[in-house]
Amino acid sequence: MEQDVESSISIRQPKLLKQAREDLTKQKCAKRKIQRYVRKDGKCNVHHGNVRERYRYLTDIFTTLVDLKWRFNLLIFVMVYTVTWLFFGFIWWLIAYIRGDLEHLQDKTWSPCVDNLNGFVSAFLFSIETETTIGYGHRVITDKCPEGIILLLVQSVLGSIVNAFMVGCMFVKISQPKKRAETLVFSTNAVISIRDGKLCLMFRVGDLRNSHIVEASIRAKLIKSKQTKEGEFIPLNQTDINVGYDTGDDRLFLVSPLIISHEINQHSPFWEISKAQLPKEDLEIVVILEGMVEATGKVLYTFIDFLLHLHLWLWPPPFMVLLG
């Protein structure tokens, strides 16, 4: 009798697995393509259009440069230094031209503004030497040129400001903890299942590095359009999903992979959604993990997004929905 029961169970389970996989394949093919609010790699899929007050980006030029892509950032870095050197090189050449230094290159008794400056190329090289404090010693300014001394002071001060601004911008961009988020791994799918007798939405998160994320905390948002009682339509409305704020479970000690759980109760945004209605809902779950990188002290933000898959698993636990 026991052998018959075991054999029937062993034959029945593969059928359920096979049937569930076939249903998943059919439903994925029939499912319409949904555009994500946040992509699976954590980048927000939002593009700002019809922005009229673009001057506001220039009021915070430092943040604007840091937010640019690397290729544009490097291009601006090179262009700023090149334009600065060319500008002051032109002024050095202009002083030499107005003073007549270029007409007395072979006159040993003539006292030029800058020794051995015989054209625009040499003026450009002298500008580079001045701003970068190289000072090869071949081209030097004399004490008979007060306008040259003033220009030297101005270029030295402005050169220091340009160096501080551009080097600071590059340092901030390099030290951004975006790549650190690549080693924070979320589960591919989230599930709704029974846990300790309660219906829960669950997903996992883990850290691949040995260095810890200090003061790690996690939040979750439900992105779903809604209509108010007055008839107002609110697109992409954000609702908090409680993942342990009341009990402190949202504070993570991320040494080993952890299971994050949200209890579906009367206060949950999923409470009024039935099992049959859930696959038809157009909703999105965004999970936000925040913490401080131990090595650099930089604050880290990483995002993950779960879209509802139109599939209900058939085997125990009794109610499990796959979210991806």
XYZ file of C-alpha atoms in Angstrom:
324
model
C 0.000 0.000 0.000
C 2.804 2.383 0.896
C 4.552 1.594 -2.392
C 1.367 2.417 -4.319
C 1.042 5.790 -2.574
C 4.682 6.665 -3.186
C 4.456 5.677 -6.828
C 1.314 7.747 -7.393
C 2.907 10.784 -5.803
C 6.098 10.409 -7.786
C 4.119 10.251 -11.023
C 1.772 13.131 -10.207
C 4.317 15.809 -9.299
C 6.150 15.838 -12.652
C 2.795 16.302 -14.383
C 2.119 19.382 -12.284
C 5.584 20.746 -13.009
C 5.212 20.119 -16.714
C 1.730 21.605 -16.806
C 2.851 24.709 -14.927
C 5.770 25.239 -17.301
C 3.533 24.882 -20.344
C 1.052 27.363 -18.888
C 3.882 29.793 -18.139
C 5.153 29.576 -21.727
C 1.700 30.167 -23.204
C 0.951 33.080 -20.918
C 4.308 34.733 -21.578
C 3.643 34.578 -25.292
C 0.149 36.026 -24.884
C 1.178 38.623 -22.359
C 1.419 42.175 -23.620
C 4.711 43.941 -23.325
C 4.765 46.226 -20.276
C 7.150 49.158 -20.121
C 8.976 49.261 -16.801
C 9.038 52.268 -14.514
C 12.414 51.046 -13.226
C 14.491 48.712 -15.361
C 15.771 45.405 -14.055
C 19.309 46.825 -13.724
C 17.987 49.469 -11.301
C 18.008 52.465 -13.653
C 14.888 54.606 -13.725
C 13.177 54.427 -17.094
C 11.993 58.040 -17.002
C 12.907 60.637 -19.614
C 12.289 64.329 -18.967
C 10.771 66.049 -21.962
C 9.512 69.546 -22.742
C 11.706 71.115 -20.065
C 11.542 74.862 -20.705
C 13.668 76.163 -17.840
C 16.901 74.468 -18.884
C 18.945 77.244 -17.310
C 18.312 75.569 -13.955
C 20.804 72.870 -14.924
C 23.504 75.546 -15.179
C 22.763 76.940 -11.718
C 24.200 73.707 -10.321
C 26.854 73.072 -12.958
C 28.890 70.800 -10.696
C 26.062 68.275 -10.259
C 25.243 68.561 -13.966
C 28.804 67.589 -14.895
C 28.858 64.717 -12.408
C 25.580 63.353 -13.812
C 26.863 63.378 -17.393
C 28.025 60.202 -19.068
C 31.735 59.447 -18.957
C 32.387 60.262 -22.619
C 30.874 63.737 -22.265
C 32.591 64.279 -18.936
C 36.011 63.451 -20.361
C 35.338 65.605 -23.416
C 34.457 68.598 -21.227
C 37.502 67.901 -19.032
C 39.851 68.067 -22.037
C 38.067 71.014 -23.639
C 38.120 73.176 -20.489
C 41.892 72.843 -20.083
C 42.579 73.264 -23.801
C 40.418 76.372 -24.113
C 41.989 77.878 -20.976
C 45.527 77.313 -22.280
C 44.635 78.706 -25.714
C 42.930 81.761 -24.223
C 45.817 82.773 -21.989
C 48.315 81.827 -24.700
C 46.566 84.256 -27.025
C 46.757 87.021 -24.384
C 50.488 86.372 -23.853
C 51.019 86.563 -27.607
C 48.883 89.736 -27.785
C 50.990 91.456 -25.099
C 54.173 90.547 -26.937
C 52.689 91.793 -30.222
C 51.497 95.130 -28.775
C 54.800 95.745 -26.989
C 56.743 95.006 -30.167
C 58.641 92.029 -28.719
C 58.077 89.992 -31.876
C 59.840 92.711 -33.942
C 62.958 92.711 -31.751
C 63.679 89.009 -31.515
C 67.308 89.450 -32.600
C 67.881 92.653 -30.605
C 70.000 91.756 -27.583
C 69.433 95.157 -25.970
C 65.633 94.815 -26.046
C 63.914 93.763 -22.809
C 60.840 91.663 -23.756
C 57.899 90.799 -21.549
C 58.681 87.089 -21.803
C 62.121 85.857 -22.814
C 62.289 83.471 -25.802
C 58.645 84.052 -26.795
C 58.807 84.269 -30.604
C 55.252 83.452 -31.731
C 51.862 82.071 -30.856
C 53.115 78.499 -30.405
C 55.709 79.548 -27.852
C 53.073 81.727 -26.128
C 50.770 78.694 -25.954
C 53.549 76.578 -24.457
C 54.337 79.320 -21.944
C 50.633 79.405 -20.976
C 50.708 75.650 -20.310
C 53.901 75.951 -18.253
C 52.411 78.793 -16.192
C 49.060 77.162 -15.438
C 50.466 73.708 -14.721
C 53.476 75.173 -12.810
C 55.890 73.136 -14.926
C 58.444 75.910 -15.484
C 61.042 74.422 -17.838
C 63.130 77.600 -17.502
C 63.524 78.473 -21.198
C 60.675 80.982 -21.343
C 60.502 83.289 -18.305
C 58.708 86.545 -17.553
C 60.809 89.657 -16.905
C 60.327 92.416 -14.317
C 59.998 95.067 -17.060
C 56.427 94.017 -17.938
C 53.796 95.017 -15.318
C 50.894 93.841 -17.530
C 52.586 90.446 -17.810
C 52.946 90.214 -14.022
C 49.227 90.972 -13.581
C 48.337 88.369 -16.217
C 50.573 85.834 -14.470
C 48.714 86.381 -11.193
C 45.306 86.117 -12.896
C 46.228 82.919 -14.747
C 47.668 81.328 -11.623
C 44.511 82.019 -9.610
C 42.082 80.995 -12.366
C 44.182 77.927 -13.123
C 43.928 76.823 -9.494
C 40.143 77.302 -9.596
C 39.846 75.286 -12.824
C 42.022 72.523 -11.366
C 39.985 72.355 -8.153
C 36.682 72.304 -10.051
C 37.577 69.741 -12.714
C 39.652 67.437 -10.498
C 36.937 67.577 -7.835
C 34.323 66.721 -10.432
C 36.333 63.738 -11.689
C 37.037 62.536 -8.141
C 33.356 62.640 -7.182
C 32.382 60.811 -10.350
C 35.034 58.119 -9.852
C 34.150 57.603 -6.179
C 30.419 57.210 -6.801
C 29.308 53.852 -5.368
C 27.273 52.873 -8.440
C 29.555 49.972 -9.276
C 29.363 48.786 -5.675
C 25.692 48.176 -6.275
C 26.603 45.639 -8.968
C 27.615 43.188 -6.221
C 24.276 43.526 -4.426
C 22.117 40.782 -5.880
C 18.349 40.503 -5.676
C 16.362 37.399 -6.454
C 15.178 37.176 -10.038
C 11.612 36.556 -8.902
C 9.492 37.508 -5.916
C 6.802 35.155 -4.649
C 3.556 35.372 -2.702
C 3.241 32.409 -0.397
C 2.219 31.246 3.085
C 4.789 31.872 5.829
C 4.063 31.186 9.507
C 0.395 30.902 8.629
C 0.312 34.354 7.016
C 0.173 35.353 3.365
C 3.434 37.123 2.514
C 5.204 38.701 -0.436
C 8.863 37.620 -0.323
C 12.123 38.181 -2.195
C 15.805 37.728 -1.384
C 18.792 40.049 -1.342
C 22.472 39.256 -0.837
C 25.917 40.893 -0.945
C 28.735 39.253 -2.907
C 31.563 41.231 -1.269
C 33.236 40.635 2.069
C 33.111 44.341 2.926
C 29.820 45.210 4.583
C 27.135 47.748 3.806
C 26.844 49.822 6.972
C 23.384 50.915 8.180
C 21.676 49.044 5.361
C 17.937 49.592 5.125
C 15.352 48.528 2.585
C 12.087 50.021 1.360
C 9.515 48.977 -1.206
C 7.018 50.908 -3.313
C 3.999 49.759 -5.269
C 3.722 51.635 -8.571
C 0.155 51.506 -9.802
C -2.198 53.998 -11.419
C -5.330 54.746 -9.416
C -8.534 56.682 -9.625
C -9.816 58.645 -6.657
C -13.401 58.723 -5.429
C -13.775 62.126 -7.065
C -12.840 60.643 -10.439
C -9.300 62.010 -10.599
C -6.862 59.694 -12.380
C -3.391 59.511 -10.800
C -0.857 57.798 -13.074
C 2.007 55.853 -11.524
C 0.802 56.389 -7.979
C 3.331 55.281 -5.336
C 2.212 53.346 -2.270
C 4.465 52.197 0.561
C 4.870 48.460 1.097
C 5.692 47.645 4.700
C 8.746 45.361 4.774
C 9.325 45.546 8.525
C 9.375 49.232 9.378
C 7.318 48.704 12.542
C 9.439 45.815 13.808
C 12.839 47.035 12.597
C 13.193 44.214 10.073
C 13.876 46.780 7.372
C 17.313 47.321 8.987
C 19.573 44.704 7.453
C 22.772 43.041 8.633
C 23.703 41.998 5.129
C 26.337 39.325 5.759
C 24.424 36.430 4.232
C 21.438 36.406 1.850
C 18.249 37.550 3.562
C 14.584 37.003 2.769
C 12.577 40.225 2.863
C 8.929 39.661 3.711
C 5.792 41.785 3.446
C 2.701 40.531 5.229
C -0.471 40.902 3.181
C -2.997 42.086 5.767
C -5.692 44.763 6.019
C -3.057 47.507 5.731
C -1.380 46.009 2.658
C -2.068 47.471 -0.820
C -2.530 43.854 -2.028
C -5.334 43.107 0.461
C -8.204 43.861 -1.925
C -6.606 42.065 -4.886
C -7.857 38.517 -5.279
C -5.932 35.537 -6.585
C -7.838 35.627 -9.871
C -7.461 39.403 -10.232
C -3.743 39.574 -9.466
C -2.465 38.379 -12.893
C -4.610 41.031 -14.588
C -3.323 43.922 -12.502
C -0.979 46.434 -14.130
C 1.337 47.054 -11.211
C 5.034 47.243 -10.475
C 7.042 46.768 -7.286
C 10.195 48.836 -6.778
C 12.598 47.853 -3.988
C 15.124 50.422 -2.720
C 18.166 49.393 -0.685
C 20.129 52.152 1.018
C 23.356 51.939 2.989
C 26.882 53.230 3.462
C 29.875 51.649 1.747
C 32.324 50.545 4.405
C 35.450 51.199 2.323
C 34.648 54.744 1.137
C 31.894 56.008 3.465
C 29.747 56.912 0.453
C 25.987 56.481 0.657
C 24.778 53.722 -1.651
C 21.394 53.476 -3.338
C 20.328 50.539 -5.452
C 16.975 49.713 -7.003
C 15.320 46.550 -8.237
C 12.038 46.158 -10.008
C 9.514 43.306 -10.039
C 6.797 43.101 -12.685
C 3.825 40.817 -12.317
C 4.105 37.607 -14.326
C 0.818 36.122 -15.479
C 1.354 32.760 -13.886
C 0.032 30.962 -10.824
C 1.985 28.028 -9.469
C -0.126 24.926 -8.876
C 1.771 22.924 -6.284
C 2.142 23.730 -2.553
C 2.329 26.216 -0.951
C -1.367 26.652 -1.694
C -1.065 30.172 -3.130
C 2.131 31.299 -4.788
C 2.435 33.971 -7.446
C 5.620 34.561 -9.385
C 6.758 38.140 -9.702
C 9.672 39.016 -11.933
